[in-house]
Short mmCIF file of C-alpha atoms and ligand atoms in Angstrom, two decimals:
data_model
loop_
_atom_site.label_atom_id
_atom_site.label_comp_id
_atom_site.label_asym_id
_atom_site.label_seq_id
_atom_site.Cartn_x
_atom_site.Cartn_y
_atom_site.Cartn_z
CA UNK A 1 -33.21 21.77 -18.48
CA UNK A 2 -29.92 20.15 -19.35
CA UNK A 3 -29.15 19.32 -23.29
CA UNK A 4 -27.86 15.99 -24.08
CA UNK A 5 -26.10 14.74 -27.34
CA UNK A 6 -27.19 11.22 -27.35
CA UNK A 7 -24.69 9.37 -29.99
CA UNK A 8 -25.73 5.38 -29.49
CA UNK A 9 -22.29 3.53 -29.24
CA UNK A 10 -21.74 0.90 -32.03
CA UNK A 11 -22.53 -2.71 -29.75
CA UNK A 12 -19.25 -3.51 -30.19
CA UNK A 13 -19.99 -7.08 -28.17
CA UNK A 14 -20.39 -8.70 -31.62
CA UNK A 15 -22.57 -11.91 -31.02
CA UNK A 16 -19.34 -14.66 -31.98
CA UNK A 17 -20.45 -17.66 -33.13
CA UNK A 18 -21.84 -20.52 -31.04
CA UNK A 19 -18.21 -22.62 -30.22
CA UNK A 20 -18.95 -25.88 -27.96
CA UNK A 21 -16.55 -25.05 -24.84
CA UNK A 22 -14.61 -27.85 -24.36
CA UNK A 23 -13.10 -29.24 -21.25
CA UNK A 24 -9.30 -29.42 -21.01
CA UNK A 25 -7.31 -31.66 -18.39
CA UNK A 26 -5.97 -29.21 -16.17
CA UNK A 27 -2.50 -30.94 -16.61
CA UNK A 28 -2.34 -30.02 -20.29
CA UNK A 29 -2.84 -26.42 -19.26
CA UNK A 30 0.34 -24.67 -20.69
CA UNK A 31 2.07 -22.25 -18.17
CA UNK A 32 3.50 -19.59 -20.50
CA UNK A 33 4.08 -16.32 -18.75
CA UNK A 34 1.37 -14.20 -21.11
CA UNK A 35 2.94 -11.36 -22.75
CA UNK A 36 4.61 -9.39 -20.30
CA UNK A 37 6.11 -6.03 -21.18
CA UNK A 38 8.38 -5.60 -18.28
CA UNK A 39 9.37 -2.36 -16.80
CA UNK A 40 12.49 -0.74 -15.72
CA UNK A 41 11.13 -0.20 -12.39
CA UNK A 42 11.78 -3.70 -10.46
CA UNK A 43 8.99 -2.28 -7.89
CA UNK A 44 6.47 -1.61 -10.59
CA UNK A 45 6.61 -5.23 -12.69
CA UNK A 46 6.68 -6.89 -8.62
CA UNK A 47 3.37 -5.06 -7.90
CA UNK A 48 2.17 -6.33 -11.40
CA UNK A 49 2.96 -9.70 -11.12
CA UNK A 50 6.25 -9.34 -13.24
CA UNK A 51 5.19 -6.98 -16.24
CA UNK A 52 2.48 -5.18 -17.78
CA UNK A 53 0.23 -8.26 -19.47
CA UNK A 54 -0.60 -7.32 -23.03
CA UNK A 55 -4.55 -6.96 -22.36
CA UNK A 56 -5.15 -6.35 -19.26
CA UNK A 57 -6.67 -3.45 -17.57
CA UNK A 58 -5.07 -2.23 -14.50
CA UNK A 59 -6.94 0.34 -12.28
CA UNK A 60 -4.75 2.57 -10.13
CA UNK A 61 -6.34 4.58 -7.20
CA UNK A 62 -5.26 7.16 -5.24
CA UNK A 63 -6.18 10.27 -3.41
CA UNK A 64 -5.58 13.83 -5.42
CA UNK A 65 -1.72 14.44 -5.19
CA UNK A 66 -0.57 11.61 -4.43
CA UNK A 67 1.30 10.94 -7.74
CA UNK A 68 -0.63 8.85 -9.53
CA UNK A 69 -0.73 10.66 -12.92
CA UNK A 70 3.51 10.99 -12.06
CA UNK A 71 3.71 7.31 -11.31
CA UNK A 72 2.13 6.62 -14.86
CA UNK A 73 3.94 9.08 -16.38
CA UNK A 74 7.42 7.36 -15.24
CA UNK A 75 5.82 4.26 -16.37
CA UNK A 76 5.01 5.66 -20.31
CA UNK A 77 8.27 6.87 -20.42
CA UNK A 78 9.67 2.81 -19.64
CA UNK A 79 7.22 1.68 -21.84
CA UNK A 80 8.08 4.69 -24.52
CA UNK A 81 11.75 4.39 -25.25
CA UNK A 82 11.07 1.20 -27.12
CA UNK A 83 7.09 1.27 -27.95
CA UNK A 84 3.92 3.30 -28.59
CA UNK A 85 2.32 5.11 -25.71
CA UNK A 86 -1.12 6.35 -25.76
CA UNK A 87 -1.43 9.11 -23.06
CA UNK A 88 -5.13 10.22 -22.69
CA UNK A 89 -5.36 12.59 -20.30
CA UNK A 90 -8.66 14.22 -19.18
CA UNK A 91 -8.07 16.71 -16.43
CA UNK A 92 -4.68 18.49 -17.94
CA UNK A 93 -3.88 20.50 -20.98
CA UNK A 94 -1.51 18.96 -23.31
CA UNK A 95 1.21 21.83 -21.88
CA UNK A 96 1.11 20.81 -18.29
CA UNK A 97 1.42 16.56 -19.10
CA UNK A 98 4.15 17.98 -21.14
CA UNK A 99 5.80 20.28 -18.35
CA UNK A 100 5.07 17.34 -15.85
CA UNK A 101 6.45 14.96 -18.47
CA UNK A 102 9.80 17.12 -19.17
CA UNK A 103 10.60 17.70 -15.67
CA UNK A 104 10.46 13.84 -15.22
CA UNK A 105 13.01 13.50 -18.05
CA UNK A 106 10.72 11.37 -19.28
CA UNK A 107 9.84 13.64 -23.07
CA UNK A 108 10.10 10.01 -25.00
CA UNK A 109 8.99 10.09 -28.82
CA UNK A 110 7.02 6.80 -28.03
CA UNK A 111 4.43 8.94 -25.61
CA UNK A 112 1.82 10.38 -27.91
CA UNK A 113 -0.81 12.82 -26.46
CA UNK A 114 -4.19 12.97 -26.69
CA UNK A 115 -6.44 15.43 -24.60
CA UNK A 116 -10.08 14.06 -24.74
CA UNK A 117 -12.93 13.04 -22.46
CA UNK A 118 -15.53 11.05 -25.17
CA UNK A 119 -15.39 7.82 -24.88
CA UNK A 120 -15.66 6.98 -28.57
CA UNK A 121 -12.56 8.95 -29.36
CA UNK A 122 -10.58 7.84 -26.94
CA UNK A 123 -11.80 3.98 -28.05
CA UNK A 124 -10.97 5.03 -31.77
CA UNK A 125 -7.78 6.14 -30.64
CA UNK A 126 -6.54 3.46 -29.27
CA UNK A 127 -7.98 0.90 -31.72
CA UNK A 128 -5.85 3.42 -34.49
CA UNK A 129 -2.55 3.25 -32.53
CA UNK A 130 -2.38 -0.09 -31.31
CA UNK A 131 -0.03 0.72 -28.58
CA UNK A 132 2.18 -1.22 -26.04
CA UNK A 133 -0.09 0.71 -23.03
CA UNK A 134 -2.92 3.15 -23.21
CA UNK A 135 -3.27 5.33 -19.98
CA UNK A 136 -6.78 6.93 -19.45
CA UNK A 137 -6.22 9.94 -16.92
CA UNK A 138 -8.83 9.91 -15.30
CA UNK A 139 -11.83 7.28 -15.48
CA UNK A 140 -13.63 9.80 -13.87
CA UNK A 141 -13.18 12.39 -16.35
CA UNK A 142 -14.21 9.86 -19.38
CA UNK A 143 -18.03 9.82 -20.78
CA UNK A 144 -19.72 7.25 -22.74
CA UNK A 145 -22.59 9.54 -24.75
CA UNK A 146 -24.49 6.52 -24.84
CA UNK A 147 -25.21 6.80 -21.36
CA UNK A 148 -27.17 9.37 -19.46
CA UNK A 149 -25.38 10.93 -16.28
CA UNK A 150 -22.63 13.10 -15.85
CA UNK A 151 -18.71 12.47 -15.99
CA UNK A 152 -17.88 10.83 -13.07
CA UNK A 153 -21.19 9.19 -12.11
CA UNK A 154 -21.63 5.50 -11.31
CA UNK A 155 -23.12 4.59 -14.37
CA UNK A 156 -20.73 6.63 -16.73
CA UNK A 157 -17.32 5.24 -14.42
CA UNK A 158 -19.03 1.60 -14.83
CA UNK A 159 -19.57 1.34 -18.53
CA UNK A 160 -16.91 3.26 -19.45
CA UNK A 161 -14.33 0.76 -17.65
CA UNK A 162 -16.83 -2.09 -18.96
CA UNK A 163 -16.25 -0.86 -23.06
CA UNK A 164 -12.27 -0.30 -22.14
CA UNK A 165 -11.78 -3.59 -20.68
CA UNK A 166 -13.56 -5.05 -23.98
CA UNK A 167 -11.34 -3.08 -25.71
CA UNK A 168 -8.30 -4.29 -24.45
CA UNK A 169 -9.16 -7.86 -24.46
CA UNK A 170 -9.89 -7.47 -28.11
CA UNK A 171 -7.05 -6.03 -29.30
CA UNK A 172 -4.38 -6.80 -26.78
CA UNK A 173 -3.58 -3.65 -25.88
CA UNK A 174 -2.92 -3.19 -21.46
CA UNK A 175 -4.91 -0.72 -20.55
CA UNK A 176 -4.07 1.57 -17.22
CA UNK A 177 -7.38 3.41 -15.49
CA UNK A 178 -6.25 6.32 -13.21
CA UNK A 179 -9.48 6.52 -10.47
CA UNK A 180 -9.58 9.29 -7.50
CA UNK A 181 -10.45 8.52 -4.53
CA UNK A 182 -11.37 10.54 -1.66
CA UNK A 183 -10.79 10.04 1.87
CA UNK A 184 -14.65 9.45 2.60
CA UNK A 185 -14.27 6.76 -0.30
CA UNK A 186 -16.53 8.20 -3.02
CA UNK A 187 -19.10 5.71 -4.35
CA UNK A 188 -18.42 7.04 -7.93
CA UNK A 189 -14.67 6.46 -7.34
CA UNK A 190 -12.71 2.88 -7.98
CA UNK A 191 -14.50 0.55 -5.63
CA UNK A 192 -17.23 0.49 -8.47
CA UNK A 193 -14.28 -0.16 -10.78
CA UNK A 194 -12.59 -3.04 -8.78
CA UNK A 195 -14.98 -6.06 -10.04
CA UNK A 196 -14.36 -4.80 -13.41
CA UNK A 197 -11.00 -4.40 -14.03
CA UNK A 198 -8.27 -7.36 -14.06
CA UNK A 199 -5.49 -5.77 -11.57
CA UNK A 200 -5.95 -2.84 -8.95
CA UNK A 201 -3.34 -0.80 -7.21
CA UNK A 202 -3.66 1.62 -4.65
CA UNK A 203 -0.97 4.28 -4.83
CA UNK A 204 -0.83 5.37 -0.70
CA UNK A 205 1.51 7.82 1.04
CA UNK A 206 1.21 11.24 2.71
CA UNK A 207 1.21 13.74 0.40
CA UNK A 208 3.78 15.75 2.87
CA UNK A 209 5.97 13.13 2.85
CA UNK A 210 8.80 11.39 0.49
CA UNK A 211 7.55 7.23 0.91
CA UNK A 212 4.64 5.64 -1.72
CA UNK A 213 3.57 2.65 -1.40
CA UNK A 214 1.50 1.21 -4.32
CA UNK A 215 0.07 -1.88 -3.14
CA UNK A 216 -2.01 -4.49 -4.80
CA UNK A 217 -5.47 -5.50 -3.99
CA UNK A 218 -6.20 -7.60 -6.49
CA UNK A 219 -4.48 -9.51 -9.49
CA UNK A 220 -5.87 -11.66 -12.17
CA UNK A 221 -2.23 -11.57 -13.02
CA UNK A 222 -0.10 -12.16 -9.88
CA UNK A 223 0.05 -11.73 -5.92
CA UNK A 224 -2.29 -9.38 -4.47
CA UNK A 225 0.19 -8.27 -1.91
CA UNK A 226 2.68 -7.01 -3.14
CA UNK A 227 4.00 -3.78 -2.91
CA UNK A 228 5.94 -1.55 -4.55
CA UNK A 229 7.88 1.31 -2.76
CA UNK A 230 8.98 4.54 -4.63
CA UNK A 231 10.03 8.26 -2.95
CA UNK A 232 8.68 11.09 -4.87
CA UNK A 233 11.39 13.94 -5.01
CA UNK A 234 12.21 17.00 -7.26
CA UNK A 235 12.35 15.35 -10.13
CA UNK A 236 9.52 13.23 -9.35
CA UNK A 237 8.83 9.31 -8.02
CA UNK A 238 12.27 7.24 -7.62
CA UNK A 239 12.08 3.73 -7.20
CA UNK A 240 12.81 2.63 -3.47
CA UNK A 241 14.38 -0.84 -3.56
CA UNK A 242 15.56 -1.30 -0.27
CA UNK A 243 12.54 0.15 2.12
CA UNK A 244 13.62 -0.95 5.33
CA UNK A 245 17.21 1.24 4.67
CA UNK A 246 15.07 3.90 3.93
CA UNK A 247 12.11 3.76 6.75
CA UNK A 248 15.24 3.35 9.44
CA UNK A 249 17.40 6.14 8.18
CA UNK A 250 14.63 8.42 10.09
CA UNK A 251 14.72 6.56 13.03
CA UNK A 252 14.88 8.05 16.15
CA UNK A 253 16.78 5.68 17.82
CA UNK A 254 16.99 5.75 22.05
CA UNK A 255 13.57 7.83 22.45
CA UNK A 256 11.72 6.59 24.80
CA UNK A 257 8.41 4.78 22.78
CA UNK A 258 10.23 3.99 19.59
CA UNK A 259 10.20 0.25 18.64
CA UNK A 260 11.25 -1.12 15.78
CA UNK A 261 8.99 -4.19 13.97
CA UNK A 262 9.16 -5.97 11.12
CA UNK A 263 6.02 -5.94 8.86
CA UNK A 264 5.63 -8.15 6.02
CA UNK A 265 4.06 -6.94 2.95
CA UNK A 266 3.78 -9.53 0.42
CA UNK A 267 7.37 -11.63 -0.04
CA UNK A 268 9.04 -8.86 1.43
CA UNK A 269 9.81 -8.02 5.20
CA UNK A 270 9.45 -4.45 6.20
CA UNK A 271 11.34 -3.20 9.31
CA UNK A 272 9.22 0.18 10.13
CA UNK A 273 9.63 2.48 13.07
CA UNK A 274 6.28 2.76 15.30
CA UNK A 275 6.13 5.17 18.06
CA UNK A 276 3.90 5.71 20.93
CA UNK A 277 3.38 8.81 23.04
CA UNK A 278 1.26 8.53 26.52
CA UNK A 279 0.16 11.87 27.99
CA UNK A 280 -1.68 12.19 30.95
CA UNK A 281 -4.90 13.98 30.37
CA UNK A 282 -7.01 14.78 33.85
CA UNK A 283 -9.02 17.68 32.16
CA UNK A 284 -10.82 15.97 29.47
CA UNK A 285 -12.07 12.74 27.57
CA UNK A 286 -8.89 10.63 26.76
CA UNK A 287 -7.87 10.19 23.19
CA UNK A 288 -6.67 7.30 20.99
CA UNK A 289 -5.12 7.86 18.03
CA UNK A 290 -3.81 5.50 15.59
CA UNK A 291 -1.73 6.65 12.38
CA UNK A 292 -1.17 3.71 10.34
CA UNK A 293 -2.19 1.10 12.44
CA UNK A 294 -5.85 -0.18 12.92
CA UNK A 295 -7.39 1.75 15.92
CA UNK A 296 -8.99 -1.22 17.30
CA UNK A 297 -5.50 -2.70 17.69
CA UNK A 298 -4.19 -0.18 19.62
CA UNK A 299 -7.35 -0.43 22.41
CA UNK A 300 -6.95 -4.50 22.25
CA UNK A 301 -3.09 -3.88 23.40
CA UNK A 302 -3.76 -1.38 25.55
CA UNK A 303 -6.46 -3.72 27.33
CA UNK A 304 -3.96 -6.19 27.72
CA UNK A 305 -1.30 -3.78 28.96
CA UNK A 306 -4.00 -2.93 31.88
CA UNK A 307 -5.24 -6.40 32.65
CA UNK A 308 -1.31 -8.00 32.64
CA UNK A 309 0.87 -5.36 33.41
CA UNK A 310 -1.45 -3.55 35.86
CA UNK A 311 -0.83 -0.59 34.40
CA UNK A 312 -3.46 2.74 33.84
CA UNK A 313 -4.35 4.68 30.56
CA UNK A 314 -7.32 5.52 32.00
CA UNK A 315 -6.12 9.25 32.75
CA UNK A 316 -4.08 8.94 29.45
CA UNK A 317 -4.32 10.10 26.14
CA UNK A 318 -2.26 7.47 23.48
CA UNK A 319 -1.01 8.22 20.47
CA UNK A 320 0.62 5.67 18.02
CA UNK A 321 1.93 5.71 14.21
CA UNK A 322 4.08 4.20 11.73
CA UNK A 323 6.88 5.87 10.16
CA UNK A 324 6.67 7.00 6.86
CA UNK A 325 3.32 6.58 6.45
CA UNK A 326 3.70 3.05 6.21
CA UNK A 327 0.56 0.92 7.55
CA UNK A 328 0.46 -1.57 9.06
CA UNK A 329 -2.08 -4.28 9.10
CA UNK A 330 -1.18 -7.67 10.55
CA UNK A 331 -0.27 -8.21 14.00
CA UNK A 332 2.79 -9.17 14.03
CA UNK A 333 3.54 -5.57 15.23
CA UNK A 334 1.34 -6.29 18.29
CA UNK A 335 3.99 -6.92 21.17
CA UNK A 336 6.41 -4.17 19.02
CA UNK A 337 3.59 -1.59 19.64
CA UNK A 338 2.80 -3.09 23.55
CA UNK A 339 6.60 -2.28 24.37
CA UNK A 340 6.55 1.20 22.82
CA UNK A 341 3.73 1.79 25.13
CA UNK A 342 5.53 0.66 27.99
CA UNK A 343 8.97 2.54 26.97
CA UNK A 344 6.67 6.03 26.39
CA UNK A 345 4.57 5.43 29.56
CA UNK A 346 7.51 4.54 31.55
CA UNK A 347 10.35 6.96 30.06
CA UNK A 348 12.56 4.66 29.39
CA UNK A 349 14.17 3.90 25.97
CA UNK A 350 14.24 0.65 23.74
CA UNK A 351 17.71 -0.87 23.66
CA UNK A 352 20.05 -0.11 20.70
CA UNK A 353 19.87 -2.48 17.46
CA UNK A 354 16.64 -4.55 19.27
CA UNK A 355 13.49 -5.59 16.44
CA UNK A 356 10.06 -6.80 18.36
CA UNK A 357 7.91 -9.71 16.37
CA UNK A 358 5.01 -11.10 17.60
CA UNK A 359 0.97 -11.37 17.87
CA UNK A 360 -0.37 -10.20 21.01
CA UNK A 361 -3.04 -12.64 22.39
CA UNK A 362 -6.21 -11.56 24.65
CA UNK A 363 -4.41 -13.12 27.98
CA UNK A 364 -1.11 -11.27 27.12
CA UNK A 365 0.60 -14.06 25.19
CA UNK A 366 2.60 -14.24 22.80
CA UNK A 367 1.64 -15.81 19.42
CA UNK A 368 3.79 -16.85 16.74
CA UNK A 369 4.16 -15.21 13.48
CA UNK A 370 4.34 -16.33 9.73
CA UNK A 371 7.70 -16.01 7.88
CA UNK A 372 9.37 -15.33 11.15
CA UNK A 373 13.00 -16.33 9.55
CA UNK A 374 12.71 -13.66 6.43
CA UNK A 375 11.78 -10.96 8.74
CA UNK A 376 14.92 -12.21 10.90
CA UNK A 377 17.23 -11.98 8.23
CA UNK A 378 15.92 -8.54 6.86
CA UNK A 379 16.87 -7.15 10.99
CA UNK A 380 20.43 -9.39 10.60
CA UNK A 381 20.77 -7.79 7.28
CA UNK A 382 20.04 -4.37 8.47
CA UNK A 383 22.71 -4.22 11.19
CA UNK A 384 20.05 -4.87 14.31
CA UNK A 385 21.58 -6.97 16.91
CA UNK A 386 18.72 -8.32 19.33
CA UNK A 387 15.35 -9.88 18.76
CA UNK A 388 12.67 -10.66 20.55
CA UNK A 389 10.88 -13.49 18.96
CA UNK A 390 7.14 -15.83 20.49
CA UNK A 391 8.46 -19.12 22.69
CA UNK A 392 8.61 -22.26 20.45
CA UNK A 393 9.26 -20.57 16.79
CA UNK A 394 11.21 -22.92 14.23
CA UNK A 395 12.72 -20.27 12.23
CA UNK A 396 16.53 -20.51 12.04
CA UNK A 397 18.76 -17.96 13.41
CA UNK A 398 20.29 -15.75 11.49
CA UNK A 399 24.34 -15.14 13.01
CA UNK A 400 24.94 -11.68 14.51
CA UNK A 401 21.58 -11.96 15.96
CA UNK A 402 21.05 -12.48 19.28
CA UNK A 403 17.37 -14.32 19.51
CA UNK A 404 15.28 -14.38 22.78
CA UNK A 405 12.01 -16.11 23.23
CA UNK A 406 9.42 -14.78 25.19
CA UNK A 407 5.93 -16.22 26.29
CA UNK A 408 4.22 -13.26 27.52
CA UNK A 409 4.42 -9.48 27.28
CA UNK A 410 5.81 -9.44 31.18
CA UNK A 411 8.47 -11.47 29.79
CA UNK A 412 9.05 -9.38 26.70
CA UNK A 413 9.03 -6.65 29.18
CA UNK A 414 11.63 -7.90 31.40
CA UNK A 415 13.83 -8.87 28.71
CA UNK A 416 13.55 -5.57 26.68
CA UNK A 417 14.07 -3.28 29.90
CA UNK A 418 16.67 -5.89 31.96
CA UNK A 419 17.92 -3.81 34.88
CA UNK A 420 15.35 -2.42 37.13
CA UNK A 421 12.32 -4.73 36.13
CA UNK A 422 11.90 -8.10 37.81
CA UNK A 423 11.59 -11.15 35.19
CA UNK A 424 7.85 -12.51 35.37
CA UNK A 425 6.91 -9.94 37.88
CA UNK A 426 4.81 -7.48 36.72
CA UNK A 427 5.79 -3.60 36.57
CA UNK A 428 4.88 -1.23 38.88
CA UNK A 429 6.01 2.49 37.98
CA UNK A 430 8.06 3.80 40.83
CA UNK A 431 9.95 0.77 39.98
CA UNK A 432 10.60 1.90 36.42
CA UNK A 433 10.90 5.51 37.04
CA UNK A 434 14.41 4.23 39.13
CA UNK A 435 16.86 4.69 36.58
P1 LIG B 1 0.24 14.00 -9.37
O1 LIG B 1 0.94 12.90 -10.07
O2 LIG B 1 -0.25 15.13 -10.20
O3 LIG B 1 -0.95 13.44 -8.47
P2 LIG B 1 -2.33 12.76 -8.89
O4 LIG B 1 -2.27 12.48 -10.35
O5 LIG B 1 -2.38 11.52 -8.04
O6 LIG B 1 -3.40 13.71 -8.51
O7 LIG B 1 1.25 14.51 -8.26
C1 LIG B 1 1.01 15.70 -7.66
C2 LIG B 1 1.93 15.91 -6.49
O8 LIG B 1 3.23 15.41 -6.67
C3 LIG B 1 2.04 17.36 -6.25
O9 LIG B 1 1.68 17.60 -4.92
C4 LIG B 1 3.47 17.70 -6.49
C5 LIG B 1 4.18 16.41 -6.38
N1 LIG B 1 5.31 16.29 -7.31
C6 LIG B 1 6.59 16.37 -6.82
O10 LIG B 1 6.82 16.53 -5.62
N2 LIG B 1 7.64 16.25 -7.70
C7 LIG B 1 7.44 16.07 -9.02
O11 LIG B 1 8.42 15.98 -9.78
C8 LIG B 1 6.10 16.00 -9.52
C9 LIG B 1 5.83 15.82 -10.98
C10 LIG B 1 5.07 16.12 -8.63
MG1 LIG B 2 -3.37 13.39 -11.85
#
């Protein structure tokens, strides 16, 4: 037997009076920007669409630990030096958000506390302060005693988000949902959330390393693909403004199976680090293992590499990932990934300063890419000197950059590796192994 305290909420969705909607030219439509409180972190107001809009409710997800209650934390203290903050947070005392708080340097008299899980508090609360931006920490920790089921449930996560979003439509206050969510993707977690709510960001990264990414996946309020990059340290998350400087100051430049590609994530071009390792493996089943880069990919390539290159990974495990936990999902990285193969399987290292773009086609083409000039520019800008671009792109040339077009991955082959391969001809590996 379980005892419930069943307090009916008030139906706050007051029946308004019958309006006739009327039909406006779309022409007349004014563009004014909303009210955007904007941030100090450039990264944060570009993954919002410029700001935090006065109203809206944002979720952010994220696994345990990644630093999303840190992240928000940062985020009150922007919003705090000028305005109101209402920090509800449902999982931590009021002395560990404050320890978290101080050792962010971010102890502004703006940020006002308030530890609670009902619903109906945390509604009066904000209603009573009016704030610039309410935080709820966590969604999953909130509970509507209207509603049967336990904190965290489906139907608790789902009305409580439904009554919040009300609330900050009504009042105009931006509402941010924190929302867990596991690596098996819990059903209770943010996917129920993500009709609901106006914006929501996924706050990514390996927990072991520095890089975050927090990525949009949808905005009522801006681009869904942007990102934001910050690097959480001592002193917590620091905003990352130039991510390629970053991702390349790891590099391991000159080992054999390390490429470097340029991924675009939203406006901005990425230039990430993938590596590939090829072991042969007689004893048991071969593996395939993709980190940050769909797994599917990596067996499409490899397919390819067989059928055009005649060459063998059927005695081979593969391994592939991303630096700095980066992932990548278009495939523009394809022919970048095919030559790291090559340069593992083979032993031979990528040349100095060279960036790989460009989709991989079934028959071992090469396809163009979108936004093939930005990503140039980003590899001119970061000191790379040689590119290796698909036959027939428009895209100007940026100077210092030396630009060669390829049609096929035997061609990108011969032109990555010059000396002992034969242009067009495809590679045989006592021919490779000849340094
Ligand atoms: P947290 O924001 O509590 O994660 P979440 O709210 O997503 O569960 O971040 C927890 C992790 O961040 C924890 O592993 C420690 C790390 N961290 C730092 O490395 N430096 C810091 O200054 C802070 C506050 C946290
Ligand atoms: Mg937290």
């Amino acid at each position: 037997m379980q005892e419930f305290q069943v307090r009916k909420a008030a139906k706050d969705a007051k029946a308004r009076p019958l309006q006739a909607a009327r039909a406006v030219p779309l022409s007349e439509i004014t563009l004014e920007d909303g009210q955007r409180t904007r941030l100090a972190w450039g990264e944060l107001n570009r993954v919002l669409g410029g700001g935090i809009v006065a109203g809206s409710l944002v979720l952010i997800g994220g696994e345990p630990g990644v630093g999303k209650s840190t992240l928000l934390m940062h985020a009150a203290a922007q919003v705090g030096k000028a305005g109101k903050v209402l920090y509800v947070s449902g999982e931590e005392s009021g002395q560990q958000v404050r320890m978290r708080a101080q050792r962010l340097e971010a102890l502004e008299p703006g940020i006002l506390l308030l530890a609670e899980n009902d619903l109906d508090a945390i509604c009066e609360a904000i209603r009573a302060e009016v704030p610039q931006l309410a935080i709820i920490d966590s969604i999953q920790t909130v509970t509507d005693a209207g509603f049967e089921g336990s904190a965290g449930s489906v139907t608790q996560v789902r009305e409580s988000a439904g009554r919040l979003m009300r609330l900050a439509k009504e009042i105009g206050v931006p509402i941010f949902l924190v929302g867990h969510v596991t690596k098996d993707g819990s059903i209770a977690g943010p996917r129920v959330l993500e009709h609901i709510v106006d914006t929501v960001l996924y706050l990514e990264g390996d927990r072991r390393q520095e890089l975050r990414i927090l990525r949009a996946t949808k905005n009522r309020f801006g681009s869904a693909e942007e990102i934001g990059v910050f690097a959480m340290g001592e002193a917590g998350l620091e905003e990352v403004a130039d991510p390629s400087a970053a991702l390349l100051a790891t590099a391991a430049p000159s080992a054999p199976g390390t490429v470097i590609v340029a991924a675009l994530e939203g406006t901005r071009p990425l230039l990430v680090e993938v590596q590939s390792l090829v072991n042969k493996n007689d004893n048991s089943m071969v593996r395939r293992i993709a980190n940050g880069i769909d797994v599917n990919r990596l067996h499409m390539i490899l397919a390819v590499l067989e059928k055009r290159l005649q060459m063998s990974f059927g005695k081979s495990d593969v391994f592939v990932s991303v630096a700095g936990g980066i992932r990548i999902t278009e495939p523009a990285a394809d022919l970048g990934l095919a030559l790291s193969i090559v340069s593992n399987e083979y032993n031979r290292p990528m040349p100095d300063g060279l960036i790989v773009i460009g989709e991989l086609g079934l028959s071992g083409e090469v396809r163009r890419v979108g936004q093939l000039e930005r990503r140039l520019q980003e590899a001119a800008r970061h000191g790379l000197t040689r590119a290796l671009i698909p036959a027939g792109s428009k895209a100007g040339r940026p100077s210092g950059l030396d630009v060669v077009e390829v049609r096929t991955v035997a061609e990108a082959v011969s032109a990555a590796f010059p000396s002992p391969i034969k242009s067009g001809a495809f590679i045989r590996r006592p021919e490779l192994t000849v340094s």
